[in-house]
mmCIF file of C-alpha atoms in Angstrom:
data_model
loop_
_atom_site.group_PDB
_atom_site.id
_atom_site.type_symbol
_atom_site.label_atom_id
_atom_site.label_comp_id
_atom_site.label_asym_id
_atom_site.label_seq_id
_atom_site.Cartn_x
_atom_site.Cartn_y
_atom_site.Cartn_z
ATOM 1 C CA MET A 1 44.897 -5.725 -14.585
ATOM 2 C CA SER A 2 45.968 -9.252 -13.640
ATOM 3 C CA GLU A 3 47.855 -9.984 -10.435
ATOM 4 C CA GLN A 4 51.098 -10.538 -12.298
ATOM 5 C CA ASP A 5 51.025 -6.930 -13.526
ATOM 6 C CA LYS A 6 51.036 -5.496 -10.023
ATOM 7 C CA SER A 7 54.188 -4.439 -8.207
ATOM 8 C CA THR A 8 52.279 -4.166 -4.919
ATOM 9 C CA THR A 9 49.908 -6.537 -3.163
ATOM 10 C CA HIS A 10 48.097 -6.827 0.137
ATOM 11 C CA PHE A 11 49.336 -8.285 3.394
ATOM 12 C CA GLY A 12 46.104 -8.278 5.315
ATOM 13 C CA TYR A 13 44.884 -4.694 5.026
ATOM 14 C CA LYS A 14 48.375 -3.321 4.390
ATOM 15 C CA THR A 15 49.708 -2.582 0.911
ATOM 16 C CA VAL A 16 53.217 -4.018 0.499
ATOM 17 C CA GLU A 17 55.689 -4.617 -2.285
ATOM 18 C CA ALA A 18 54.783 -7.871 -4.036
ATOM 19 C CA ASN A 19 58.296 -9.248 -3.569
ATOM 20 C CA GLU A 20 58.024 -8.719 0.212
ATOM 21 C CA LYS A 21 54.789 -10.587 0.892
ATOM 22 C CA GLU A 22 56.204 -14.106 0.697
ATOM 23 C CA GLN A 23 58.687 -13.410 3.484
ATOM 24 C CA MET A 24 56.070 -11.642 5.598
ATOM 25 C CA VAL A 25 53.652 -14.569 5.293
ATOM 26 C CA ALA A 26 56.518 -16.931 6.128
ATOM 27 C CA GLY A 27 57.040 -15.054 9.381
ATOM 28 C CA VAL A 28 53.391 -15.550 10.316
ATOM 29 C CA PHE A 29 53.504 -19.303 9.797
ATOM 30 C CA HIS A 30 56.887 -19.773 11.456
ATOM 31 C CA SER A 31 55.249 -18.145 14.471
ATOM 32 C CA VAL A 32 52.015 -20.165 14.510
ATOM 33 C CA ALA A 33 53.270 -23.594 13.352
ATOM 34 C CA ALA A 34 53.693 -25.156 16.806
ATOM 35 C CA LYS A 35 50.135 -24.252 17.895
ATOM 36 C CA TYR A 36 48.507 -24.517 14.470
ATOM 37 C CA ASP A 37 46.350 -27.607 15.083
ATOM 38 C CA LEU A 38 45.199 -26.435 18.508
ATOM 39 C CA MET A 39 44.319 -22.998 17.164
ATOM 40 C CA ASN A 40 42.390 -24.514 14.245
ATOM 41 C CA ASP A 41 40.214 -26.425 16.696
ATOM 42 C CA LEU A 42 39.698 -23.376 18.916
ATOM 43 C CA MET A 43 39.078 -20.905 16.077
ATOM 44 C CA SER A 44 36.529 -23.078 14.264
ATOM 45 C CA PHE A 45 35.116 -24.908 17.318
ATOM 46 C CA GLY A 46 36.278 -28.086 15.593
ATOM 47 C CA VAL A 47 34.171 -27.486 12.473
ATOM 48 C CA HIS A 48 37.301 -27.379 10.262
ATOM 49 C CA ARG A 49 37.303 -31.181 10.540
ATOM 50 C CA LEU A 50 33.871 -31.313 8.881
ATOM 51 C CA TRP A 51 34.981 -28.919 6.127
ATOM 52 C CA LYS A 52 37.974 -31.156 5.424
ATOM 53 C CA ARG A 53 35.821 -34.298 5.486
ATOM 54 C CA PHE A 54 33.537 -32.719 2.870
ATOM 55 C CA THR A 55 36.609 -31.966 0.766
ATOM 56 C CA ILE A 56 37.669 -35.621 0.929
ATOM 57 C CA ASP A 57 34.157 -36.699 -0.026
ATOM 58 C CA CYS A 58 34.190 -34.378 -3.073
ATOM 59 C CA SER A 59 37.647 -35.470 -4.223
ATOM 60 C CA GLY A 60 36.718 -38.697 -5.984
ATOM 61 C CA VAL A 61 40.205 -39.982 -5.198
ATOM 62 C CA ARG A 62 40.853 -43.712 -5.634
ATOM 63 C CA LYS A 63 43.481 -46.314 -4.853
ATOM 64 C CA GLY A 64 46.702 -45.941 -6.808
ATOM 65 C CA GLN A 65 46.256 -42.256 -7.618
ATOM 66 C CA LYS A 66 48.686 -39.377 -7.131
ATOM 67 C CA VAL A 67 47.605 -36.522 -4.867
ATOM 68 C CA LEU A 68 49.216 -33.160 -4.154
ATOM 69 C CA ASP A 69 48.196 -31.606 -0.838
ATOM 70 C CA LEU A 70 49.441 -28.084 -1.489
ATOM 71 C CA ALA A 71 49.950 -25.680 1.410
ATOM 72 C CA GLY A 72 49.246 -28.875 3.318
ATOM 73 C CA GLY A 73 50.580 -27.562 6.607
ATOM 74 C CA THR A 74 50.241 -30.072 9.395
ATOM 75 C CA GLY A 75 48.906 -32.781 7.111
ATOM 76 C CA ASP A 76 45.234 -33.319 8.005
ATOM 77 C CA LEU A 77 44.227 -33.957 4.387
ATOM 78 C CA THR A 78 47.448 -35.817 3.608
ATOM 79 C CA ALA A 79 46.679 -38.340 6.366
ATOM 80 C CA LYS A 80 43.232 -39.047 4.917
ATOM 81 C CA PHE A 81 44.465 -39.278 1.329
ATOM 82 C CA SER A 82 47.335 -41.565 2.313
ATOM 83 C CA ARG A 83 44.861 -44.162 3.543
ATOM 84 C CA VAL A 84 42.601 -43.804 0.493
ATOM 85 C CA VAL A 85 45.258 -44.132 -2.247
ATOM 86 C CA GLY A 86 46.945 -47.062 -0.506
ATOM 87 C CA GLU A 87 50.366 -48.550 -1.084
ATOM 88 C CA THR A 88 50.174 -48.162 -4.865
ATOM 89 C CA GLY A 89 49.309 -44.460 -4.636
ATOM 90 C CA GLN A 90 51.326 -41.414 -3.682
ATOM 91 C CA VAL A 91 50.595 -38.285 -1.666
ATOM 92 C CA VAL A 92 52.879 -35.267 -1.739
ATOM 93 C CA LEU A 93 52.591 -32.881 1.202
ATOM 94 C CA ALA A 94 53.907 -29.564 -0.089
ATOM 95 C CA ASP A 95 54.223 -26.292 1.784
ATOM 96 C CA ILE A 96 56.309 -23.180 1.229
ATOM 97 C CA ASN A 97 56.975 -22.898 4.963
ATOM 98 C CA ASP A 98 59.560 -25.287 6.381
ATOM 99 C CA SER A 99 58.275 -24.893 9.959
ATOM 100 C CA MET A 100 54.823 -26.059 8.934
ATOM 101 C CA LEU A 101 56.295 -28.867 6.840
ATOM 102 C CA LYS A 102 58.333 -30.165 9.778
ATOM 103 C CA VAL A 103 55.304 -30.124 12.088
ATOM 104 C CA GLY A 104 53.275 -32.004 9.467
ATOM 105 C CA ARG A 105 56.003 -34.577 8.838
ATOM 106 C CA ASP A 106 56.474 -35.298 12.546
ATOM 107 C CA LYS A 107 52.731 -35.553 13.123
ATOM 108 C CA LEU A 108 52.195 -37.998 10.250
ATOM 109 C CA ARG A 109 55.158 -40.151 11.238
ATOM 110 C CA ASN A 110 53.843 -40.314 14.792
ATOM 111 C CA LYS A 111 50.602 -41.671 13.311
ATOM 112 C CA GLY A 112 52.560 -44.422 11.565
ATOM 113 C CA LEU A 113 52.007 -42.924 8.115
ATOM 114 C CA GLY A 114 54.765 -42.363 5.616
ATOM 115 C CA CYS A 115 55.323 -45.212 3.171
ATOM 116 C CA ASN A 116 53.329 -43.442 0.431
ATOM 117 C CA ILE A 117 53.917 -39.825 1.539
ATOM 118 C CA SER A 118 56.680 -37.487 0.401
ATOM 119 C CA TYR A 119 57.426 -33.961 1.588
ATOM 120 C CA VAL A 120 58.350 -31.047 -0.656
ATOM 121 C CA GLN A 121 59.003 -27.415 0.197
ATOM 122 C CA ALA A 122 57.423 -25.669 -2.758
ATOM 123 C CA ASN A 123 56.041 -22.333 -3.895
ATOM 124 C CA ALA A 124 52.533 -22.680 -5.336
ATOM 125 C CA GLU A 125 53.383 -20.155 -8.052
ATOM 126 C CA ALA A 126 56.130 -22.384 -9.524
ATOM 127 C CA LEU A 127 55.419 -26.008 -8.651
ATOM 128 C CA PRO A 128 58.479 -28.278 -9.119
ATOM 129 C CA PHE A 129 56.565 -31.141 -10.729
ATOM 130 C CA PRO A 130 56.169 -32.405 -14.307
ATOM 131 C CA ASP A 131 53.215 -31.494 -16.507
ATOM 132 C CA ASN A 132 50.147 -33.756 -16.253
ATOM 133 C CA HIS A 133 51.372 -35.486 -13.083
ATOM 134 C CA PHE A 134 48.646 -35.496 -10.392
ATOM 135 C CA ASP A 135 45.133 -36.930 -10.360
ATOM 136 C CA LEU A 136 44.089 -34.533 -7.612
ATOM 137 C CA ILE A 137 45.383 -31.297 -6.090
ATOM 138 C CA THR A 138 43.983 -29.804 -2.914
ATOM 139 C CA ILE A 139 44.875 -26.467 -1.367
ATOM 140 C CA ALA A 140 43.116 -25.884 1.958
ATOM 141 C CA PHE A 141 43.296 -22.476 3.639
ATOM 142 C CA GLY A 142 46.435 -21.620 1.702
ATOM 143 C CA LEU A 143 45.476 -19.802 -1.490
ATOM 144 C CA ARG A 144 44.686 -16.532 0.272
ATOM 145 C CA ASN A 145 48.304 -16.319 1.448
ATOM 146 C CA VAL A 146 49.746 -16.679 -2.073
ATOM 147 C CA THR A 147 51.099 -13.455 -3.567
ATOM 148 C CA ASN A 148 50.060 -14.131 -7.176
ATOM 149 C CA LYS A 149 46.966 -16.324 -7.139
ATOM 150 C CA ASP A 150 46.562 -16.295 -10.942
ATOM 151 C CA LYS A 151 50.066 -17.670 -11.370
ATOM 152 C CA ALA A 152 49.516 -20.308 -8.684
ATOM 153 C CA LEU A 153 46.263 -21.515 -10.230
ATOM 154 C CA ALA A 154 47.946 -21.774 -13.642
ATOM 155 C CA SER A 155 50.786 -23.771 -12.065
ATOM 156 C CA MET A 156 48.299 -26.154 -10.464
ATOM 157 C CA GLN A 157 46.449 -26.590 -13.748
ATOM 158 C CA ARG A 158 49.730 -27.428 -15.493
ATOM 159 C CA VAL A 159 50.652 -30.296 -13.157
ATOM 160 C CA LEU A 160 47.173 -31.839 -13.147
ATOM 161 C CA LYS A 161 46.579 -34.826 -15.407
ATOM 162 C CA PRO A 162 43.806 -34.549 -17.996
ATOM 163 C CA GLY A 163 40.708 -35.575 -16.077
ATOM 164 C CA GLY A 164 42.296 -34.395 -12.844
ATOM 165 C CA ARG A 165 40.607 -32.220 -10.258
ATOM 166 C CA LEU A 166 41.594 -29.154 -8.254
ATOM 167 C CA LEU A 167 39.877 -28.541 -4.924
ATOM 168 C CA VAL A 168 40.302 -25.158 -3.229
ATOM 169 C CA LEU A 169 39.018 -25.023 0.352
ATOM 170 C CA GLU A 170 39.187 -21.470 1.616
ATOM 171 C CA PHE A 171 37.513 -18.884 3.790
ATOM 172 C CA SER A 172 35.032 -16.896 1.741
ATOM 173 C CA LYS A 173 32.079 -14.512 2.066
ATOM 174 C CA PRO A 174 29.103 -15.311 4.348
ATOM 175 C CA GLN A 175 25.825 -15.292 2.470
ATOM 176 C CA HIS A 176 23.667 -13.519 5.031
ATOM 177 C CA GLU A 177 24.231 -10.118 6.623
ATOM 178 C CA VAL A 178 23.607 -11.292 10.193
ATOM 179 C CA MET A 179 26.235 -14.017 9.822
ATOM 180 C CA ASN A 180 28.598 -11.532 8.183
ATOM 181 C CA LYS A 181 28.356 -9.144 11.149
ATOM 182 C CA LEU A 182 28.788 -11.925 13.706
ATOM 183 C CA TYR A 183 31.773 -13.259 11.786
ATOM 184 C CA ASP A 184 33.396 -9.818 11.613
ATOM 185 C CA PHE A 185 32.964 -9.327 15.348
ATOM 186 C CA TYR A 186 34.428 -12.744 16.111
ATOM 187 C CA SER A 187 37.347 -12.355 13.678
ATOM 188 C CA PHE A 188 38.517 -8.939 14.828
ATOM 189 C CA ASN A 189 37.597 -8.970 18.522
ATOM 190 C CA VAL A 190 37.860 -12.579 19.671
ATOM 191 C CA LEU A 191 40.340 -14.282 17.350
ATOM 192 C CA PRO A 192 43.396 -12.053 18.038
ATOM 193 C CA LYS A 193 42.785 -12.378 21.788
ATOM 194 C CA VAL A 194 42.665 -16.180 21.552
ATOM 195 C CA GLY A 195 45.855 -16.033 19.482
ATOM 196 C CA SER A 196 47.491 -13.920 22.151
ATOM 197 C CA LEU A 197 46.480 -16.249 24.984
ATOM 198 C CA VAL A 198 47.190 -19.593 23.299
ATOM 199 C CA ALA A 199 49.868 -18.917 20.695
ATOM 200 C CA LYS A 200 51.336 -15.784 22.354
ATOM 201 C CA ASP A 201 50.858 -13.998 19.018
ATOM 202 C CA SER A 202 47.908 -11.683 18.398
ATOM 203 C CA ASP A 203 49.458 -9.964 15.350
ATOM 204 C CA SER A 204 49.578 -13.134 13.241
ATOM 205 C CA TYR A 205 45.924 -13.866 13.923
ATOM 206 C CA GLN A 206 45.002 -10.261 13.174
ATOM 207 C CA TYR A 207 46.715 -10.787 9.797
ATOM 208 C CA LEU A 208 44.846 -14.044 9.234
ATOM 209 C CA ALA A 209 41.512 -12.317 9.881
ATOM 210 C CA GLU A 210 42.418 -9.488 7.497
ATOM 211 C CA SER A 211 43.696 -11.885 4.822
ATOM 212 C CA ILE A 212 40.321 -13.631 4.795
ATOM 213 C CA ARG A 213 38.550 -10.332 4.032
ATOM 214 C CA MET A 214 40.974 -9.569 1.186
ATOM 215 C CA HIS A 215 40.527 -12.977 -0.466
ATOM 216 C CA PRO A 216 38.347 -13.133 -3.614
ATOM 217 C CA ASP A 217 34.711 -14.025 -3.003
ATOM 218 C CA GLN A 218 33.085 -17.169 -4.362
ATOM 219 C CA GLU A 219 32.202 -15.933 -7.852
ATOM 220 C CA THR A 220 35.513 -14.100 -8.324
ATOM 221 C CA LEU A 221 37.549 -17.187 -7.429
ATOM 222 C CA LYS A 222 35.410 -19.299 -9.737
ATOM 223 C CA GLY A 223 36.257 -16.918 -12.591
ATOM 224 C CA MET A 224 39.963 -17.022 -11.735
ATOM 225 C CA MET A 225 39.958 -20.826 -11.865
ATOM 226 C CA GLU A 226 38.236 -20.749 -15.245
ATOM 227 C CA GLU A 227 40.769 -18.201 -16.488
ATOM 228 C CA ALA A 228 43.533 -20.612 -15.443
ATOM 229 C CA GLY A 229 42.082 -23.260 -17.763
ATOM 230 C CA LEU A 230 39.954 -25.288 -15.374
ATOM 231 C CA GLU A 231 36.514 -26.396 -16.503
ATOM 232 C CA GLN A 232 33.169 -27.276 -14.940
ATOM 233 C CA VAL A 233 34.123 -25.078 -11.982
ATOM 234 C CA GLU A 234 31.591 -25.064 -9.170
ATOM 235 C CA TYR A 235 31.613 -24.179 -5.500
ATOM 236 C CA PHE A 236 29.869 -25.299 -2.349
ATOM 237 C CA ASN A 237 29.180 -22.858 0.485
ATOM 238 C CA LEU A 238 29.881 -24.340 3.905
ATOM 239 C CA THR A 239 28.691 -22.783 7.174
ATOM 240 C CA ASP A 240 26.781 -20.083 5.255
ATOM 241 C CA GLY A 241 29.790 -19.316 3.055
ATOM 242 C CA ILE A 242 32.264 -18.633 5.859
ATOM 243 C CA VAL A 243 34.146 -21.314 3.950
ATOM 244 C CA ALA A 244 33.679 -22.378 0.334
ATOM 245 C CA LEU A 245 34.964 -25.425 -1.516
ATOM 246 C CA HIS A 246 35.702 -24.748 -5.191
ATOM 247 C CA ARG A 247 36.155 -27.684 -7.557
ATOM 248 C CA GLY A 248 37.421 -27.562 -11.124
ATOM 249 C CA PHE A 249 38.543 -30.145 -13.691
ATOM 250 C CA LYS A 250 41.285 -30.264 -16.284
ATOM 251 C CA PHE A 251 40.183 -31.795 -19.602
#
């Protein structure tokens, strides 16, 4: 059964009506938006910057190209891509959550970036862009929050140009049992407490930990990308598979 056939889905470990999840996820990110960058640094001990740098290195993006940073949040990847594509290129920072989009826009403007960046509030399942439009699409730590991942991947494939690339950076499954146990302990015992102390919100970070466990593992996501029409799909395990970068092409 594909995701689009289901009337229920998961919100962390809870089973909810599929049409309710979007609003529930929105509530999480409205809550965490203001402290999002700080919490990213604390949660990953700064390693998220290396994961994102690897994503940039694997993108193959060049001057003059069009990039969609989907679920782009506070704009870390957008800032990098803006400099790479230059004045003749374009980067679209898209996010379904207006609180995150506003934080990202303000942050990028404060950095003096903006002449080649546009901001769009968009649902990954129904992207408001023409067919064959972008040279590159990235979605970093956003796919697991999408209600219908199959539909979102198909939408991304549609708006990619032939020869374009999709990069999915997402939490995944650690490859070794010792790391898996350490990661579970950290996620469910430490992370919500840090969220409570710093962001005054332990529930949202409990959800984020649960959502990671419910996300498809490396091989499953690879198959979903292939089913959406992407080719030459491969993935790279980072930090023992705590995070994986999937890359697929549209031909």
